[in-house]
Amino acid sequence: MSRVTRLIFLLTLMAFTVSGVQKLNVTPERGTTFNISSSQVEGCKVCTVAESSRQCHPSLLLEDNTPVSLEFECSKPQDVFSVEIVRNIDCNTKSCNGRIVQADSGSLPFLDFNRKFTWNLKAFAQEAFKIDFGNTGLRQIKPSERCPDKHSYTLQAFQATGNVTVGKYCRTGPVSSAQILNTGSFSLDVPAGQKLQNGQFDVSVGEEIKSLAKITLTLPKGTSTSELLSPNYPESFPDDDVMEWYFQVPDKHRISVQFSNLKQPHCLKNQTAVEYHNKARGASVSGLMDPQPVQEHGDFALKLRNCEMDRGRSGSPVLSLSLKVSSKFTGLPVTCTVDPRKIEGLSLHIEKLRPKSDCRMKMNSTLKETITVTSKSVLTFQDCFPEDVKVTATRVIECRQLKDCSKTPTRLSVPALPTCLPVPLSNVTWTLRPSHHGTVELTSPTGSLKQCLPGNRCNDSIIIKVAEDDGTTVGHFCPQGAIRRIQLHTNVSVTLSGTRGKALTTSKYVLNAILKEEISERYIFTISPKRDTPVLLASPGWPVGMKSYSTVSWIISVPPKMEAHLMFANLSQPKCSNRHTNIRVQRVGSPEEEYSRREDEEAESEITVSDNFYLNMSNCMPESGGGHFSVIIQITLQKSINLLLTIILSVVAALLVIFVIVLVAVCVVIRKKKKKLNHEVSIYNPNGISFLPGQNGFPKTDEDEYHVYESIEDTLVYTDLLRKGAEMGVYGEFDRCQPVSGHKDSQKPLISKNTDEDDMPVGSYQQFQGPPLPVRPPSHVQSLVDNVIYQTGDQSEEEDSPNLGPRLEPEGGN
């Protein structure tokens, strides 16, 4: 878990004011001490509150990772108290047990207090510890000054005679590290209400030093000035002590040192002095009042040495001073001979970017601010840094008659410039001017180009800008893409430059250019997409828009059994004052258009095209302020779905045929079954078991035996018919309860006596012959048959019976 996270969990504070008393609950992190101190001797106090006790103090020290409840006996303790958060870092002979980490989360409850973060550092006996301030460094300021970000750092050295303030610093400056002998502290002061900026500094074992502190400064290239102050400035530097500054100087720089605000003490022993130590020249000593020597031989150390001062007399001066260190590039003049014939006929342009810089350029011994080399020349550069100078190259390629144009392409490549120039080539531009009706054709030696667009960034080290001669941008490109050829029916400039401001790679072959015959469009791009690799293309001039009345065509090659999926994104249409914009898609060799839309028609966002095709666009004359015509096209190749669709349709057709055949067969079977059922005779069994004679034969009993009856009375067989006949007035009254002779088993079917169980075939139809029907009037025969004999079990009598008038209940009915 990080230190910040631990502080979040360990230090929980709740602040509130009740009756003028502010309460806090705080738990110091292990190894951290909170020192709450007051600027007043009397007045507001801070109290610790326990379950049964309350102790108040003018200041308080919290440690040991113990939760404490605090109360301040005033409503605004932040005006009285300040909070110091202290951590300790110890070093042995090899390493230190921590680093300086700035974390605000632990002190956020004290945001309204003045806070001070202090790291006490202790080196091994008679050694030093070192603090590395990283790449940004620190800058020394006067004690009365404040830092712009309200974060001020203080470095102290602890000595037997007392603490010495080495200096006060702000972020960002030439001070790269500091070393303190034995023990010291590094603190950060943040005013009330200011949140702490996160950061960290590494702490390590230092060198063997003979001074109370050693401050290392890394001077930047070029002209710079740094201000340094003596320890305890503006108070006295300790007696008989030494302060050291070490300067890391860039090559070919001159360093000058000047003292100001100098206070010279009265010395009892020894003398104040300044010592310069340089590896090339050794050591030299100067007095504080003497002119200080110029340092011209690289890194050097400056040591300020104090004497034993006379402090007995009142008002005696003490040693105090300010150092102004100035750095300036003082390189010797560099001579460079440039011959355009050796750099592929290019003209060289050298421009001075910073007029106030010390850079001096000469051409053939004449001082220049801008140099253009068109013939062999001798150039001289002195004190010129890469940031001071910009070098570009240009060349014009043209032919006035098509017959005079070269039949072989011209190589457009980065030239190899002389290494004596102060900076590499920034960019190179070719201006291509074909004949009046000619065309510029650009191809890549690697085979293809890619257009640089949002979401389609170029990873190459070179960017190719193609523009018309009036500066109108056609597009930005780089190697390795799907664009095989670019044709432009106009004068063209091609500019090569490095990506992200980097210099161009020497002798890199980028493009082929050739001047050819006229084309039908203003721009033609030949595209060969690859499968599963989307291609992004933009209309010329994107995102500004196409020129009025200009036309562009993309010729897209689609491999066999593939199709191209086109998606139009960021389509912007103008309001036209003359003519119309048009987007058309047409297959190669086909007179019909696959797609066509004007600016006043709703455009589709996606279309799919098979085979090679043209994508043509033309612009109108837009109204003033009526917008512009621009679009981004994404082309993605995918497998053609025609063959797959044919297969799917064939399978579906076969399934439909099978389904129709099955359906017809089912219908025929059902129809035959219905006819068979219409001819079957339903037999009524008053004993509760009904059956149909036919394939299944007669049902058998559980004992698998039949009962034979000698006789069956007609009334039992036709009871239901007789009852309904009586209801219709056909029959008179009859007795349903007459005795039946013979076997009476209500659970058994009535079987003829002549029926032989052994002779009855199983599963064959046996025609059943009942007793003769009673004599009925002819008018009722058919209705009785329809309503009784052929009545199914799921039909009610009311559904199938004709309207025979009011029903007559027979006597003795149920």
Short mmCIF file of N, CA and C in Angstrom, two decimals, residues 402-547:
data_model
loop_
_atom_site.label_atom_id
_atom_site.label_comp_id
_atom_site.label_asym_id
_atom_site.label_seq_id
_atom_site.Cartn_x
_atom_site.Cartn_y
_atom_site.Cartn_z
N LEU A 402 4.94 18.89 -73.03
CA LEU A 402 4.87 17.50 -72.59
C LEU A 402 5.96 16.66 -73.24
N LYS A 403 6.28 16.98 -74.48
CA LYS A 403 7.30 16.20 -75.18
C LYS A 403 8.69 16.41 -74.58
N ASP A 404 8.86 17.53 -73.86
CA ASP A 404 10.15 17.80 -73.24
C ASP A 404 10.29 17.20 -71.85
N CYS A 405 9.20 16.66 -71.30
CA CYS A 405 9.23 16.12 -69.94
C CYS A 405 9.98 14.80 -69.91
N SER A 406 10.64 14.55 -68.81
CA SER A 406 11.38 13.31 -68.64
C SER A 406 10.43 12.12 -68.59
N LYS A 407 10.81 11.06 -69.27
CA LYS A 407 9.99 9.85 -69.29
C LYS A 407 10.25 8.95 -68.08
N THR A 408 11.28 9.26 -67.36
CA THR A 408 11.61 8.46 -66.16
C THR A 408 11.27 9.27 -64.92
N PRO A 409 10.80 8.62 -63.87
CA PRO A 409 10.43 9.35 -62.65
C PRO A 409 11.65 10.01 -62.00
N THR A 410 11.39 11.12 -61.35
CA THR A 410 12.41 11.82 -60.55
C THR A 410 12.32 11.35 -59.11
N ARG A 411 13.46 10.98 -58.56
CA ARG A 411 13.49 10.52 -57.17
C ARG A 411 13.41 11.71 -56.23
N LEU A 412 12.44 11.67 -55.32
CA LEU A 412 12.33 12.70 -54.27
C LEU A 412 12.83 12.07 -52.98
N SER A 413 14.02 12.46 -52.55
CA SER A 413 14.63 11.87 -51.37
C SER A 413 15.28 12.95 -50.53
N VAL A 414 15.53 12.63 -49.27
CA VAL A 414 16.15 13.57 -48.34
C VAL A 414 17.63 13.66 -48.67
N PRO A 415 18.13 14.86 -48.94
CA PRO A 415 19.54 14.99 -49.31
C PRO A 415 20.46 14.84 -48.10
N ALA A 416 21.70 14.52 -48.36
CA ALA A 416 22.73 14.42 -47.31
C ALA A 416 23.44 15.77 -47.24
N LEU A 417 23.14 16.53 -46.18
CA LEU A 417 23.74 17.85 -46.02
C LEU A 417 25.11 17.74 -45.34
N PRO A 418 25.94 18.75 -45.50
CA PRO A 418 27.23 18.74 -44.81
C PRO A 418 27.04 18.73 -43.29
N THR A 419 27.85 17.96 -42.60
CA THR A 419 27.72 17.85 -41.14
C THR A 419 28.19 19.10 -40.42
N CYS A 420 28.81 20.03 -41.12
CA CYS A 420 29.28 21.25 -40.48
C CYS A 420 28.16 22.24 -40.20
N LEU A 421 26.98 22.02 -40.74
CA LEU A 421 25.85 22.90 -40.45
C LEU A 421 25.44 22.74 -38.98
N PRO A 422 24.98 23.83 -38.35
CA PRO A 422 24.69 23.77 -36.90
C PRO A 422 23.46 22.94 -36.55
N VAL A 423 22.61 22.61 -37.53
CA VAL A 423 21.38 21.89 -37.24
C VAL A 423 21.03 21.03 -38.46
N PRO A 424 20.41 19.86 -38.27
CA PRO A 424 20.01 19.03 -39.41
C PRO A 424 18.90 19.69 -40.23
N LEU A 425 18.61 19.08 -41.37
CA LEU A 425 17.58 19.59 -42.27
C LEU A 425 16.20 19.46 -41.62
N SER A 426 15.45 20.55 -41.64
CA SER A 426 14.10 20.54 -41.05
C SER A 426 13.07 20.00 -42.02
N ASN A 427 13.06 20.51 -43.25
CA ASN A 427 12.15 19.99 -44.27
C ASN A 427 12.71 20.30 -45.64
N VAL A 428 12.20 19.59 -46.64
CA VAL A 428 12.61 19.80 -48.02
C VAL A 428 11.35 19.83 -48.88
N THR A 429 11.29 20.78 -49.84
CA THR A 429 10.10 20.98 -50.66
C THR A 429 10.48 20.94 -52.14
N TRP A 430 9.70 20.17 -52.92
CA TRP A 430 9.82 20.14 -54.37
C TRP A 430 8.58 20.80 -54.97
N THR A 431 8.80 21.73 -55.89
CA THR A 431 7.69 22.33 -56.61
C THR A 431 7.66 21.72 -58.01
N LEU A 432 6.54 21.04 -58.33
CA LEU A 432 6.39 20.31 -59.59
C LEU A 432 5.43 21.07 -60.49
N ARG A 433 5.92 21.49 -61.67
CA ARG A 433 5.13 22.29 -62.59
C ARG A 433 5.04 21.59 -63.94
N PRO A 434 3.92 20.92 -64.22
CA PRO A 434 3.78 20.25 -65.52
C PRO A 434 3.44 21.26 -66.61
N SER A 435 3.29 20.78 -67.83
CA SER A 435 2.87 21.63 -68.94
C SER A 435 1.43 22.09 -68.72
N HIS A 436 0.96 22.95 -69.62
CA HIS A 436 -0.35 23.59 -69.42
C HIS A 436 -1.46 22.56 -69.22
N HIS A 437 -1.44 21.49 -69.97
CA HIS A 437 -2.47 20.46 -69.84
C HIS A 437 -1.88 19.17 -69.25
N GLY A 438 -0.84 19.31 -68.48
CA GLY A 438 -0.17 18.13 -67.94
C GLY A 438 -0.66 17.75 -66.55
N THR A 439 -0.08 16.67 -66.07
CA THR A 439 -0.46 16.09 -64.79
C THR A 439 0.78 15.70 -64.01
N VAL A 440 0.71 15.87 -62.68
CA VAL A 440 1.76 15.39 -61.79
C VAL A 440 1.33 14.04 -61.21
N GLU A 441 2.19 13.05 -61.34
CA GLU A 441 1.89 11.72 -60.83
C GLU A 441 2.92 11.35 -59.77
N LEU A 442 2.42 10.96 -58.60
CA LEU A 442 3.28 10.60 -57.46
C LEU A 442 3.04 9.14 -57.10
N THR A 443 4.12 8.41 -56.94
CA THR A 443 4.06 7.02 -56.48
C THR A 443 5.13 6.80 -55.42
N SER A 444 4.94 5.75 -54.64
CA SER A 444 5.89 5.45 -53.57
C SER A 444 6.79 4.30 -53.99
N PRO A 445 8.09 4.40 -53.72
CA PRO A 445 8.98 3.27 -54.04
C PRO A 445 8.69 2.03 -53.21
N THR A 446 8.02 2.22 -52.07
CA THR A 446 7.64 1.07 -51.23
C THR A 446 6.34 0.44 -51.70
N GLY A 447 5.67 1.08 -52.68
CA GLY A 447 4.47 0.48 -53.24
C GLY A 447 3.19 1.17 -52.90
N SER A 448 3.11 1.89 -51.78
CA SER A 448 1.84 2.49 -51.40
C SER A 448 2.06 3.60 -50.38
N LEU A 449 1.01 4.43 -50.23
CA LEU A 449 1.00 5.52 -49.27
C LEU A 449 -0.25 5.42 -48.40
N LYS A 450 -0.20 6.09 -47.27
CA LYS A 450 -1.35 6.14 -46.36
C LYS A 450 -1.66 7.59 -46.06
N GLN A 451 -2.95 7.93 -46.05
CA GLN A 451 -3.34 9.30 -45.73
C GLN A 451 -3.42 9.46 -44.22
N CYS A 452 -2.81 10.52 -43.71
CA CYS A 452 -2.78 10.77 -42.26
C CYS A 452 -4.07 11.48 -41.86
N LEU A 453 -4.86 10.82 -41.03
CA LEU A 453 -6.15 11.35 -40.58
C LEU A 453 -6.35 10.99 -39.12
N PRO A 454 -7.27 11.64 -38.43
CA PRO A 454 -7.58 11.22 -37.06
C PRO A 454 -8.01 9.77 -37.04
N GLY A 455 -7.39 8.98 -36.20
CA GLY A 455 -7.66 7.54 -36.15
C GLY A 455 -6.84 6.75 -37.14
N ASN A 456 -6.04 7.44 -37.95
CA ASN A 456 -5.20 6.76 -38.95
C ASN A 456 -3.83 7.43 -38.96
N ARG A 457 -3.23 7.56 -37.76
CA ARG A 457 -1.98 8.27 -37.59
C ARG A 457 -0.83 7.55 -38.27
N CYS A 458 0.15 8.35 -38.70
CA CYS A 458 1.33 7.79 -39.35
C CYS A 458 2.39 7.48 -38.30
N ASN A 459 2.93 6.28 -38.36
CA ASN A 459 3.98 5.87 -37.44
C ASN A 459 5.37 6.05 -38.03
N ASP A 460 5.43 6.44 -39.28
CA ASP A 460 6.72 6.63 -39.93
C ASP A 460 7.38 7.91 -39.45
N SER A 461 8.66 8.04 -39.73
CA SER A 461 9.42 9.22 -39.30
C SER A 461 9.25 10.39 -40.25
N ILE A 462 8.54 10.20 -41.35
CA ILE A 462 8.39 11.25 -42.37
C ILE A 462 6.91 11.49 -42.66
N ILE A 463 6.56 12.77 -42.79
CA ILE A 463 5.23 13.18 -43.21
C ILE A 463 5.37 13.86 -44.57
N ILE A 464 4.49 13.48 -45.51
CA ILE A 464 4.51 14.04 -46.87
C ILE A 464 3.29 14.94 -47.02
N LYS A 465 3.53 16.22 -47.20
CA LYS A 465 2.44 17.17 -47.43
C LYS A 465 2.35 17.48 -48.92
N VAL A 466 1.17 17.25 -49.49
CA VAL A 466 0.93 17.54 -50.89
C VAL A 466 -0.02 18.73 -50.94
N ALA A 467 0.39 19.77 -51.66
CA ALA A 467 -0.42 20.99 -51.75
C ALA A 467 -0.36 21.54 -53.17
N GLU A 468 -1.35 22.38 -53.50
CA GLU A 468 -1.32 23.08 -54.78
C GLU A 468 -0.37 24.27 -54.68
N ASP A 469 -0.07 24.87 -55.83
CA ASP A 469 0.93 25.93 -55.84
C ASP A 469 0.47 27.18 -55.09
N ASP A 470 -0.86 27.32 -54.86
CA ASP A 470 -1.35 28.47 -54.09
C ASP A 470 -1.40 28.19 -52.60
N GLY A 471 -0.89 27.03 -52.18
CA GLY A 471 -0.85 26.68 -50.76
C GLY A 471 -2.01 25.84 -50.28
N THR A 472 -3.01 25.60 -51.13
CA THR A 472 -4.16 24.77 -50.73
C THR A 472 -3.70 23.33 -50.50
N THR A 473 -3.94 22.83 -49.30
CA THR A 473 -3.50 21.48 -48.94
C THR A 473 -4.40 20.43 -49.59
N VAL A 474 -3.77 19.47 -50.24
CA VAL A 474 -4.50 18.32 -50.78
C VAL A 474 -4.62 17.24 -49.73
N GLY A 475 -3.54 16.98 -49.01
CA GLY A 475 -3.57 15.98 -47.95
C GLY A 475 -2.18 15.72 -47.40
N HIS A 476 -2.13 15.03 -46.26
CA HIS A 476 -0.88 14.60 -45.65
C HIS A 476 -0.79 13.08 -45.74
N PHE A 477 0.39 12.58 -46.09
CA PHE A 477 0.55 11.15 -46.36
C PHE A 477 1.85 10.66 -45.72
N CYS A 478 1.96 9.34 -45.65
CA CYS A 478 3.20 8.70 -45.20
C CYS A 478 3.30 7.34 -45.88
N PRO A 479 4.46 6.70 -45.87
CA PRO A 479 4.60 5.39 -46.54
C PRO A 479 3.77 4.31 -45.87
N GLN A 480 3.58 3.21 -46.65
CA GLN A 480 2.91 2.00 -46.19
C GLN A 480 1.41 2.22 -45.99
N GLY A 481 0.64 2.05 -47.07
CA GLY A 481 -0.81 2.16 -47.00
C GLY A 481 -1.46 1.48 -48.17
N ALA A 482 -2.59 2.04 -48.65
CA ALA A 482 -3.35 1.44 -49.75
C ALA A 482 -3.39 2.33 -50.98
N ILE A 483 -2.80 3.53 -50.91
CA ILE A 483 -2.83 4.46 -52.05
C ILE A 483 -1.66 4.14 -52.97
N ARG A 484 -1.96 3.64 -54.15
CA ARG A 484 -0.92 3.23 -55.09
C ARG A 484 -0.41 4.40 -55.93
N ARG A 485 -1.27 5.39 -56.19
CA ARG A 485 -0.88 6.47 -57.08
C ARG A 485 -1.73 7.69 -56.79
N ILE A 486 -1.11 8.88 -56.91
CA ILE A 486 -1.80 10.16 -56.78
C ILE A 486 -1.53 10.96 -58.06
N GLN A 487 -2.61 11.41 -58.72
CA GLN A 487 -2.50 12.21 -59.93
C GLN A 487 -3.20 13.54 -59.70
N LEU A 488 -2.50 14.64 -60.05
CA LEU A 488 -3.02 15.98 -59.80
C LEU A 488 -2.88 16.82 -61.06
N HIS A 489 -3.99 17.37 -61.50
CA HIS A 489 -4.02 18.19 -62.72
C HIS A 489 -3.83 19.65 -62.33
N THR A 490 -2.64 19.97 -61.76
CA THR A 490 -2.32 21.32 -61.32
C THR A 490 -0.85 21.36 -60.91
N ASN A 491 -0.33 22.56 -60.66
CA ASN A 491 1.01 22.67 -60.09
C ASN A 491 0.97 22.19 -58.64
N VAL A 492 2.02 21.48 -58.24
CA VAL A 492 2.00 20.80 -56.95
C VAL A 492 3.30 21.08 -56.20
N SER A 493 3.19 21.21 -54.88
CA SER A 493 4.36 21.24 -54.01
C SER A 493 4.31 20.03 -53.07
N VAL A 494 5.44 19.35 -52.97
CA VAL A 494 5.56 18.18 -52.10
C VAL A 494 6.60 18.51 -51.03
N THR A 495 6.19 18.45 -49.76
CA THR A 495 7.08 18.82 -48.66
C THR A 495 7.26 17.62 -47.74
N LEU A 496 8.53 17.28 -47.49
CA LEU A 496 8.86 16.21 -46.55
C LEU A 496 9.34 16.85 -45.26
N SER A 497 8.81 16.39 -44.14
CA SER A 497 9.23 16.90 -42.83
C SER A 497 9.21 15.76 -41.83
N GLY A 498 9.94 15.91 -40.76
CA GLY A 498 9.98 14.89 -39.72
C GLY A 498 8.74 14.96 -38.84
N THR A 499 8.33 13.83 -38.30
CA THR A 499 7.19 13.79 -37.40
C THR A 499 7.56 14.36 -36.04
N ARG A 500 6.57 15.05 -35.43
CA ARG A 500 6.72 15.62 -34.09
C ARG A 500 7.95 16.52 -33.99
N GLY A 501 8.26 17.26 -35.07
CA GLY A 501 9.33 18.23 -35.04
C GLY A 501 10.73 17.67 -35.13
N LYS A 502 10.84 16.37 -35.38
CA LYS A 502 12.17 15.77 -35.47
C LYS A 502 12.82 16.08 -36.81
N ALA A 503 14.15 15.98 -36.82
CA ALA A 503 14.89 16.23 -38.06
C ALA A 503 14.67 15.08 -39.04
N LEU A 504 14.89 15.38 -40.32
CA LEU A 504 14.72 14.37 -41.36
C LEU A 504 15.87 13.38 -41.35
N THR A 505 15.55 12.13 -41.68
CA THR A 505 16.58 11.10 -41.81
C THR A 505 17.34 11.30 -43.11
N THR A 506 18.64 11.28 -43.03
CA THR A 506 19.47 11.57 -44.20
C THR A 506 19.33 10.48 -45.27
N SER A 507 19.27 10.93 -46.52
CA SER A 507 19.26 10.05 -47.70
C SER A 507 18.16 9.01 -47.66
N LYS A 508 16.96 9.44 -47.32
CA LYS A 508 15.82 8.52 -47.33
C LYS A 508 15.02 8.74 -48.61
N TYR A 509 14.84 7.67 -49.38
CA TYR A 509 14.14 7.69 -50.65
C TYR A 509 12.65 7.56 -50.37
N VAL A 510 11.87 8.60 -50.75
CA VAL A 510 10.49 8.67 -50.31
C VAL A 510 9.49 8.52 -51.44
N LEU A 511 9.65 9.29 -52.55
CA LEU A 511 8.64 9.34 -53.60
C LEU A 511 9.28 9.32 -54.99
N ASN A 512 8.47 8.91 -55.97
CA ASN A 512 8.79 9.08 -57.39
C ASN A 512 7.80 10.08 -57.96
N ALA A 513 8.30 11.02 -58.75
CA ALA A 513 7.44 12.03 -59.39
C ALA A 513 7.71 12.04 -60.88
N ILE A 514 6.63 12.13 -61.65
CA ILE A 514 6.75 12.20 -63.10
C ILE A 514 5.66 13.11 -63.63
N LEU A 515 5.97 13.88 -64.67
CA LEU A 515 5.02 14.80 -65.30
C LEU A 515 4.46 14.13 -66.55
N LYS A 516 3.13 13.97 -66.61
CA LYS A 516 2.49 13.20 -67.66
C LYS A 516 1.37 14.00 -68.32
N GLU A 517 0.58 13.30 -69.18
CA GLU A 517 -0.48 13.93 -69.94
C GLU A 517 -1.66 14.27 -69.04
N GLU A 518 -2.61 14.98 -69.63
CA GLU A 518 -3.76 15.51 -68.89
C GLU A 518 -4.70 14.38 -68.43
N ILE A 519 -5.36 14.60 -67.30
CA ILE A 519 -6.39 13.67 -66.80
C ILE A 519 -7.73 14.40 -66.77
N SER A 520 -8.81 13.62 -66.64
CA SER A 520 -10.15 14.19 -66.72
C SER A 520 -10.58 14.89 -65.43
N GLU A 521 -10.01 14.50 -64.31
CA GLU A 521 -10.38 15.08 -63.03
C GLU A 521 -9.25 15.97 -62.53
N ARG A 522 -9.56 16.77 -61.50
CA ARG A 522 -8.49 17.57 -60.88
C ARG A 522 -7.58 16.69 -60.04
N TYR A 523 -8.17 15.70 -59.35
CA TYR A 523 -7.39 14.75 -58.55
C TYR A 523 -7.89 13.34 -58.84
N ILE A 524 -6.96 12.40 -58.96
CA ILE A 524 -7.32 10.98 -59.09
C ILE A 524 -6.41 10.18 -58.16
N PHE A 525 -7.03 9.36 -57.32
CA PHE A 525 -6.29 8.48 -56.41
C PHE A 525 -6.60 7.04 -56.78
N THR A 526 -5.57 6.23 -56.91
CA THR A 526 -5.74 4.80 -57.19
C THR A 526 -5.52 4.03 -55.89
N ILE A 527 -6.54 3.26 -55.51
CA ILE A 527 -6.54 2.61 -54.20
C ILE A 527 -6.61 1.10 -54.36
N SER A 528 -5.79 0.40 -53.61
CA SER A 528 -5.83 -1.08 -53.57
C SER A 528 -5.94 -1.51 -52.12
N PRO A 529 -7.17 -1.62 -51.61
CA PRO A 529 -7.34 -2.02 -50.21
C PRO A 529 -6.90 -3.46 -49.97
N LYS A 530 -6.60 -3.76 -48.73
CA LYS A 530 -6.26 -5.12 -48.32
C LYS A 530 -7.37 -5.65 -47.43
N ARG A 531 -7.54 -6.95 -47.49
CA ARG A 531 -8.60 -7.58 -46.72
C ARG A 531 -8.37 -7.37 -45.22
N ASP A 532 -9.45 -7.07 -44.50
CA ASP A 532 -9.46 -6.90 -43.04
C ASP A 532 -8.61 -5.72 -42.58
N THR A 533 -8.26 -4.81 -43.50
CA THR A 533 -7.53 -3.60 -43.12
C THR A 533 -8.32 -2.40 -43.64
N PRO A 534 -9.08 -1.73 -42.79
CA PRO A 534 -9.86 -0.58 -43.24
C PRO A 534 -8.96 0.52 -43.79
N VAL A 535 -9.43 1.17 -44.84
CA VAL A 535 -8.69 2.27 -45.47
C VAL A 535 -9.49 3.55 -45.24
N LEU A 536 -8.80 4.57 -44.68
CA LEU A 536 -9.43 5.87 -44.46
C LEU A 536 -8.93 6.84 -45.53
N LEU A 537 -9.85 7.51 -46.18
CA LEU A 537 -9.54 8.50 -47.21
C LEU A 537 -10.34 9.76 -46.90
N ALA A 538 -9.80 10.90 -47.29
CA ALA A 538 -10.49 12.17 -47.07
C ALA A 538 -10.52 12.95 -48.37
N SER A 539 -11.56 13.74 -48.52
CA SER A 539 -11.66 14.60 -49.69
C SER A 539 -10.51 15.61 -49.67
N PRO A 540 -10.03 16.05 -50.83
CA PRO A 540 -8.92 17.01 -50.88
C PRO A 540 -9.23 18.28 -50.08
N GLY A 541 -8.23 18.72 -49.34
CA GLY A 541 -8.41 19.92 -48.53
C GLY A 541 -9.03 19.67 -47.17
N TRP A 542 -9.34 18.40 -46.84
CA TRP A 542 -9.98 18.11 -45.55
C TRP A 542 -9.10 18.61 -44.42
N PRO A 543 -9.66 19.22 -43.36
CA PRO A 543 -11.10 19.39 -43.10
C PRO A 543 -11.67 20.69 -43.63
N VAL A 544 -10.86 21.51 -44.32
CA VAL A 544 -11.34 22.81 -44.80
C VAL A 544 -12.39 22.63 -45.87
N GLY A 545 -12.19 21.69 -46.79
CA GLY A 545 -13.16 21.46 -47.85
C GLY A 545 -12.53 21.58 -49.23
N MET A 546 -13.21 21.02 -50.23
CA MET A 546 -12.73 21.04 -51.60
C MET A 546 -12.89 22.43 -52.21
N LYS A 547 -12.05 22.71 -53.21
CA LYS A 547 -12.18 23.95 -53.95
C LYS A 547 -13.49 23.98 -54.73
#
